[in-house]
Amino acid sequence: MSTTRKRLGDLLVESGLITDAQLQSALADKPRDQKLGDLLLQRGYITEQQLIEVLEFQLGIPHVNLFRYPFDPKLFNIVPKEFAKRNLLVPLKVEGDRLFVAMSDPMDYITVDDLRLSTGFHIETAIASKDDILRTISKYYDEESFDELFIEQTTNQAEPQDELTDLDSPVVRLVNQLMASAITQKASDIHFDPQEHQVVIRFRIDGLLKTERFLPKHMQGMIGARIKIMANLDITEHRVPQDGRIKTQVDFRPIDLRVSTLPTVFGEKIVMRILDLSSSLNDMTKLGFNRLNLQRFQEQIGKPNGIVLISGPTGSGKSSTLYAALNQLNQEEVNIITVEDPVEYQLEGVNQIQVNPNVGLTFAAGLRAILRQDPDVVMVGEIRDRETVEIAIRASLTGHLVLSTIHTNDSIASVTRLLDMGVEPFLVTSSLNAVIAQRLIRRVCRDCGREMEASGREKEIFAKRGLAIEKVIRGKGCPACNMTGYRGRIAIHEILVLDDAMREVIHNGGSSADLREIAIRNKTVFLIDDGLLKVKQGITTTEEVLRVALIE
């Protein structure tokens, strides 16, 4: 590959996928043992699909899509799962004495030689994307394992407790495989939904639930008990909800899982929230802020005191934005203390407190203790009650910057929510600096996104917000995005900065409509506007924006 690196860069420049400046910057920063293609992918200059097309042209090796490939299950006995996963390859077919394999790096001659020696076949290579290969390994190798598991499960006579802790037992392997499969597919949650005659496993990928597989009903109890053991929960208790945590490693990556159980009529529903510690995003410029909103947000978190709230429903990326803000503020001369439930990501140099109501360590109690620790910046995981908000206000009035989250529909509703909690209007006006409302929307897949004419309805929606649109980008569906047309997510924001006019309205008991009028005068970019601007930029679709934001 070393002889073709330069030519690969030239080809990418010639085909207009990257600029010469991007190529020179990548070549200057490239570690000796990293391939140029991998570095360009990492920086987001190109997609894997674009890289594959250029390699296909450059090397003359065919590209194969694995999404609906007619695999022969017997082939998976020829190449062991560990070898396939470690070297990112998957067997395609056998013709005479030739074994055809799809590889993410067909120039890896050492792996090709190893495979030739271990199988006795001549190896013919094709190119496939890394995600495509991992998805295929997860699907087909695990498919066989699941069949074995069900047979073992019905014949296994081991003691239940041994069964749940023995690493080679069927149920332990099943749970591990489901977690590995969810992480491969970049899922944020795993749902175990008990039904009358079966258990449905669903993964939440890019914000939407997708059914992964169905398990027989007799597996329900064992799976539930195994997950409870991993999360240190009471396996004998089925009548009340329980919460726990699992720290584990999948493919040598540290993974944290938050586990929640809930009794339903057909048994316990279990949801596992996946926190991938290796991919925590701490760079504010990568969160999707437009230029004006980024400038306003940085101004607000740069103030020495006051409260900055981030609002939105569960799963709208509030924690990521908070952590990115803390990461920016995290300097040697600044004392940052947080009180969270739970501590999702650990930040070096930040003192993080885990709420524990069983011993009386609530948000309010933790916050009260923090104020005696000489903090500069305080982060409260969530404002849930009047006591917490009053201590947060007191902290902001005594010279601290307080960051927190609140569950409301938009930025103006957050002000109303604080007043509903019983906070005096003069306290809100003297302490609240800004409210950031946030939602996550899916990005159009870069590999299959195509430009098309905007519909009449879309033009109408844009016109209502004072914008014009002629062309939109839509994904037609490809293996890279699981045929959905979307891949990955981006945030849309609405930043309400309180000025003197707004403070006067709040102080005099004015309505939300009055606040909205002032916000419009102040050129506030509302959620719907930020979303529609991202549609104009070709990042997302109008349908996605309307799924999370309302047109006033």
Short mmCIF file of N, CA and C in Angstrom, two decimals, residues 176-264:
data_model
loop_
_atom_site.label_atom_id
_atom_site.label_comp_id
_atom_site.label_asym_id
_atom_site.label_seq_id
_atom_site.Cartn_x
_atom_site.Cartn_y
_atom_site.Cartn_z
N ASN A 176 -23.94 -11.47 25.42
CA ASN A 176 -22.72 -10.82 24.91
C ASN A 176 -22.82 -10.54 23.41
N GLN A 177 -23.39 -11.52 22.67
CA GLN A 177 -23.52 -11.34 21.22
C GLN A 177 -24.49 -10.22 20.88
N LEU A 178 -25.57 -10.12 21.65
CA LEU A 178 -26.54 -9.04 21.40
C LEU A 178 -25.89 -7.68 21.66
N MET A 179 -25.09 -7.57 22.72
CA MET A 179 -24.40 -6.30 23.02
C MET A 179 -23.40 -5.96 21.91
N ALA A 180 -22.63 -6.97 21.47
CA ALA A 180 -21.63 -6.74 20.42
C ALA A 180 -22.32 -6.32 19.12
N SER A 181 -23.44 -6.96 18.81
CA SER A 181 -24.18 -6.63 17.58
C SER A 181 -24.72 -5.20 17.64
N ALA A 182 -25.24 -4.79 18.82
CA ALA A 182 -25.77 -3.43 18.98
C ALA A 182 -24.67 -2.40 18.81
N ILE A 183 -23.49 -2.68 19.35
CA ILE A 183 -22.37 -1.73 19.26
C ILE A 183 -21.86 -1.64 17.83
N THR A 184 -21.81 -2.80 17.13
CA THR A 184 -21.40 -2.81 15.72
C THR A 184 -22.32 -1.93 14.88
N GLN A 185 -23.63 -1.99 15.19
CA GLN A 185 -24.62 -1.22 14.42
C GLN A 185 -24.77 0.21 14.93
N LYS A 186 -23.94 0.60 15.91
CA LYS A 186 -23.96 1.95 16.49
C LYS A 186 -25.32 2.28 17.11
N ALA A 187 -25.90 1.31 17.80
CA ALA A 187 -27.18 1.53 18.48
C ALA A 187 -26.95 2.29 19.78
N SER A 188 -27.95 3.08 20.20
CA SER A 188 -27.81 3.81 21.46
C SER A 188 -28.51 3.07 22.60
N ASP A 189 -29.49 2.20 22.27
CA ASP A 189 -30.24 1.46 23.30
C ASP A 189 -30.57 0.06 22.78
N ILE A 190 -30.66 -0.89 23.73
CA ILE A 190 -31.16 -2.23 23.41
C ILE A 190 -32.43 -2.43 24.23
N HIS A 191 -33.53 -2.78 23.56
CA HIS A 191 -34.80 -3.02 24.25
C HIS A 191 -35.11 -4.52 24.24
N PHE A 192 -35.39 -5.09 25.42
CA PHE A 192 -35.86 -6.47 25.53
C PHE A 192 -37.35 -6.37 25.86
N ASP A 193 -38.20 -6.55 24.86
CA ASP A 193 -39.65 -6.37 25.04
C ASP A 193 -40.34 -7.70 25.21
N PRO A 194 -40.85 -8.01 26.43
CA PRO A 194 -41.57 -9.28 26.60
C PRO A 194 -42.97 -9.20 26.00
N GLN A 195 -43.35 -10.22 25.22
CA GLN A 195 -44.71 -10.32 24.69
C GLN A 195 -45.30 -11.65 25.13
N GLU A 196 -46.52 -11.91 24.73
CA GLU A 196 -47.22 -13.09 25.26
C GLU A 196 -46.50 -14.39 24.91
N HIS A 197 -46.04 -14.51 23.65
CA HIS A 197 -45.46 -15.79 23.22
C HIS A 197 -43.99 -15.69 22.80
N GLN A 198 -43.38 -14.51 22.95
CA GLN A 198 -41.98 -14.36 22.52
C GLN A 198 -41.36 -13.13 23.19
N VAL A 199 -40.06 -12.96 22.99
CA VAL A 199 -39.36 -11.74 23.46
C VAL A 199 -38.81 -11.06 22.21
N VAL A 200 -39.12 -9.77 22.07
CA VAL A 200 -38.64 -9.02 20.90
C VAL A 200 -37.42 -8.19 21.31
N ILE A 201 -36.34 -8.33 20.55
CA ILE A 201 -35.13 -7.53 20.80
C ILE A 201 -35.13 -6.40 19.77
N ARG A 202 -35.08 -5.16 20.26
CA ARG A 202 -35.05 -4.01 19.35
C ARG A 202 -33.86 -3.12 19.66
N PHE A 203 -33.25 -2.57 18.61
CA PHE A 203 -32.14 -1.64 18.77
C PHE A 203 -32.60 -0.25 18.35
N ARG A 204 -32.20 0.78 19.12
CA ARG A 204 -32.48 2.16 18.69
C ARG A 204 -31.25 2.67 17.94
N ILE A 205 -31.41 2.85 16.64
CA ILE A 205 -30.31 3.29 15.79
C ILE A 205 -30.69 4.64 15.18
N ASP A 206 -29.84 5.64 15.38
CA ASP A 206 -30.11 7.00 14.91
C ASP A 206 -31.48 7.50 15.36
N GLY A 207 -31.84 7.16 16.60
CA GLY A 207 -33.08 7.71 17.18
C GLY A 207 -34.33 6.91 16.91
N LEU A 208 -34.29 5.92 16.01
CA LEU A 208 -35.49 5.14 15.70
C LEU A 208 -35.28 3.67 16.07
N LEU A 209 -36.35 3.03 16.59
CA LEU A 209 -36.25 1.63 16.99
C LEU A 209 -36.36 0.71 15.78
N LYS A 210 -35.55 -0.37 15.79
CA LYS A 210 -35.57 -1.35 14.69
C LYS A 210 -35.55 -2.74 15.32
N THR A 211 -36.48 -3.61 14.90
CA THR A 211 -36.52 -4.97 15.45
C THR A 211 -35.30 -5.75 14.96
N GLU A 212 -34.55 -6.30 15.90
CA GLU A 212 -33.34 -7.03 15.56
C GLU A 212 -33.65 -8.52 15.42
N ARG A 213 -34.34 -9.08 16.42
CA ARG A 213 -34.70 -10.50 16.34
C ARG A 213 -35.76 -10.84 17.36
N PHE A 214 -36.33 -12.06 17.20
CA PHE A 214 -37.34 -12.58 18.14
C PHE A 214 -36.73 -13.78 18.85
N LEU A 215 -36.93 -13.86 20.16
CA LEU A 215 -36.43 -14.99 20.93
C LEU A 215 -37.61 -15.75 21.52
N PRO A 216 -37.47 -17.08 21.73
CA PRO A 216 -38.57 -17.83 22.32
C PRO A 216 -38.85 -17.38 23.76
N LYS A 217 -40.08 -17.52 24.19
CA LYS A 217 -40.52 -17.04 25.51
C LYS A 217 -39.73 -17.68 26.65
N HIS A 218 -39.33 -18.97 26.47
CA HIS A 218 -38.65 -19.65 27.60
C HIS A 218 -37.27 -19.06 27.89
N MET A 219 -36.74 -18.22 26.97
CA MET A 219 -35.43 -17.60 27.21
C MET A 219 -35.55 -16.36 28.10
N GLN A 220 -36.77 -15.83 28.25
CA GLN A 220 -36.97 -14.52 28.89
C GLN A 220 -36.38 -14.44 30.30
N GLY A 221 -36.71 -15.42 31.14
CA GLY A 221 -36.28 -15.40 32.54
C GLY A 221 -34.76 -15.44 32.67
N MET A 222 -34.12 -16.32 31.87
CA MET A 222 -32.67 -16.48 31.95
C MET A 222 -31.94 -15.21 31.47
N ILE A 223 -32.45 -14.62 30.39
CA ILE A 223 -31.81 -13.38 29.87
C ILE A 223 -31.92 -12.27 30.90
N GLY A 224 -33.14 -12.12 31.46
CA GLY A 224 -33.37 -11.08 32.48
C GLY A 224 -32.46 -11.27 33.67
N ALA A 225 -32.33 -12.52 34.13
CA ALA A 225 -31.49 -12.80 35.30
C ALA A 225 -30.02 -12.54 35.00
N ARG A 226 -29.57 -12.90 33.78
CA ARG A 226 -28.17 -12.68 33.41
C ARG A 226 -27.83 -11.18 33.40
N ILE A 227 -28.72 -10.39 32.81
CA ILE A 227 -28.48 -8.94 32.74
C ILE A 227 -28.47 -8.35 34.16
N LYS A 228 -29.38 -8.84 35.02
CA LYS A 228 -29.43 -8.33 36.40
C LYS A 228 -28.15 -8.66 37.16
N ILE A 229 -27.60 -9.87 36.94
CA ILE A 229 -26.34 -10.25 37.61
C ILE A 229 -25.22 -9.32 37.15
N MET A 230 -25.18 -9.04 35.83
CA MET A 230 -24.12 -8.16 35.30
C MET A 230 -24.24 -6.74 35.88
N ALA A 231 -25.49 -6.30 36.12
CA ALA A 231 -25.72 -4.93 36.61
C ALA A 231 -25.84 -4.84 38.13
N ASN A 232 -25.53 -5.96 38.84
CA ASN A 232 -25.62 -6.01 40.31
C ASN A 232 -27.02 -5.67 40.82
N LEU A 233 -28.05 -6.20 40.15
CA LEU A 233 -29.42 -5.96 40.60
C LEU A 233 -29.93 -7.21 41.33
N ASP A 234 -31.06 -7.08 42.00
CA ASP A 234 -31.66 -8.18 42.76
C ASP A 234 -32.41 -9.10 41.78
N ILE A 235 -31.91 -10.34 41.56
CA ILE A 235 -32.54 -11.21 40.57
C ILE A 235 -33.84 -11.84 41.10
N THR A 236 -34.09 -11.71 42.41
CA THR A 236 -35.33 -12.28 42.95
C THR A 236 -36.49 -11.28 42.91
N GLU A 237 -36.19 -10.01 42.60
CA GLU A 237 -37.22 -8.97 42.62
C GLU A 237 -37.74 -8.71 41.20
N HIS A 238 -39.04 -8.99 40.99
CA HIS A 238 -39.65 -8.79 39.67
C HIS A 238 -40.81 -7.80 39.72
N ARG A 239 -41.14 -7.29 40.92
CA ARG A 239 -42.37 -6.49 41.05
C ARG A 239 -42.14 -4.99 40.98
N VAL A 240 -40.89 -4.56 41.20
CA VAL A 240 -40.62 -3.11 41.19
C VAL A 240 -39.52 -2.78 40.18
N PRO A 241 -39.52 -1.57 39.62
CA PRO A 241 -38.45 -1.19 38.67
C PRO A 241 -37.10 -1.15 39.38
N GLN A 242 -36.05 -1.48 38.63
CA GLN A 242 -34.68 -1.40 39.19
C GLN A 242 -33.76 -0.70 38.17
N ASP A 243 -32.71 -0.06 38.68
CA ASP A 243 -31.72 0.60 37.81
C ASP A 243 -30.33 0.13 38.20
N GLY A 244 -29.51 -0.10 37.20
CA GLY A 244 -28.13 -0.53 37.48
C GLY A 244 -27.20 -0.12 36.37
N ARG A 245 -25.95 -0.57 36.48
CA ARG A 245 -24.91 -0.20 35.51
C ARG A 245 -24.01 -1.37 35.21
N ILE A 246 -23.57 -1.46 33.99
CA ILE A 246 -22.61 -2.51 33.60
C ILE A 246 -21.40 -1.82 32.97
N LYS A 247 -20.22 -2.18 33.45
CA LYS A 247 -18.98 -1.71 32.80
C LYS A 247 -18.34 -2.93 32.16
N THR A 248 -18.09 -2.86 30.86
CA THR A 248 -17.53 -4.02 30.17
C THR A 248 -16.66 -3.56 29.02
N GLN A 249 -16.06 -4.53 28.33
CA GLN A 249 -15.28 -4.23 27.12
C GLN A 249 -15.82 -5.08 25.98
N VAL A 250 -16.05 -4.46 24.85
CA VAL A 250 -16.48 -5.18 23.65
C VAL A 250 -15.48 -4.84 22.57
N ASP A 251 -14.82 -5.89 22.03
CA ASP A 251 -13.76 -5.69 21.02
C ASP A 251 -12.71 -4.68 21.51
N PHE A 252 -12.32 -4.83 22.79
CA PHE A 252 -11.28 -4.01 23.42
C PHE A 252 -11.66 -2.54 23.56
N ARG A 253 -12.94 -2.21 23.42
CA ARG A 253 -13.39 -0.82 23.64
C ARG A 253 -14.16 -0.78 24.94
N PRO A 254 -13.87 0.21 25.82
CA PRO A 254 -14.62 0.29 27.08
C PRO A 254 -16.06 0.74 26.81
N ILE A 255 -17.00 -0.02 27.29
CA ILE A 255 -18.42 0.30 27.07
C ILE A 255 -19.11 0.34 28.43
N ASP A 256 -19.91 1.38 28.63
CA ASP A 256 -20.69 1.53 29.85
C ASP A 256 -22.16 1.34 29.47
N LEU A 257 -22.89 0.55 30.22
CA LEU A 257 -24.32 0.35 29.92
C LEU A 257 -25.15 0.72 31.14
N ARG A 258 -26.19 1.51 30.92
CA ARG A 258 -27.15 1.82 31.97
C ARG A 258 -28.32 0.88 31.78
N VAL A 259 -28.69 0.17 32.85
CA VAL A 259 -29.74 -0.85 32.75
C VAL A 259 -30.96 -0.41 33.54
N SER A 260 -32.13 -0.54 32.92
CA SER A 260 -33.38 -0.21 33.60
C SER A 260 -34.37 -1.35 33.40
N THR A 261 -34.99 -1.84 34.49
CA THR A 261 -36.00 -2.89 34.37
C THR A 261 -37.36 -2.31 34.77
N LEU A 262 -38.41 -2.82 34.12
CA LEU A 262 -39.76 -2.31 34.37
C LEU A 262 -40.75 -3.48 34.30
N PRO A 263 -41.51 -3.74 35.39
CA PRO A 263 -42.46 -4.86 35.36
C PRO A 263 -43.62 -4.55 34.40
N THR A 264 -43.92 -5.47 33.48
CA THR A 264 -45.08 -5.33 32.59
C THR A 264 -45.94 -6.59 32.73
#
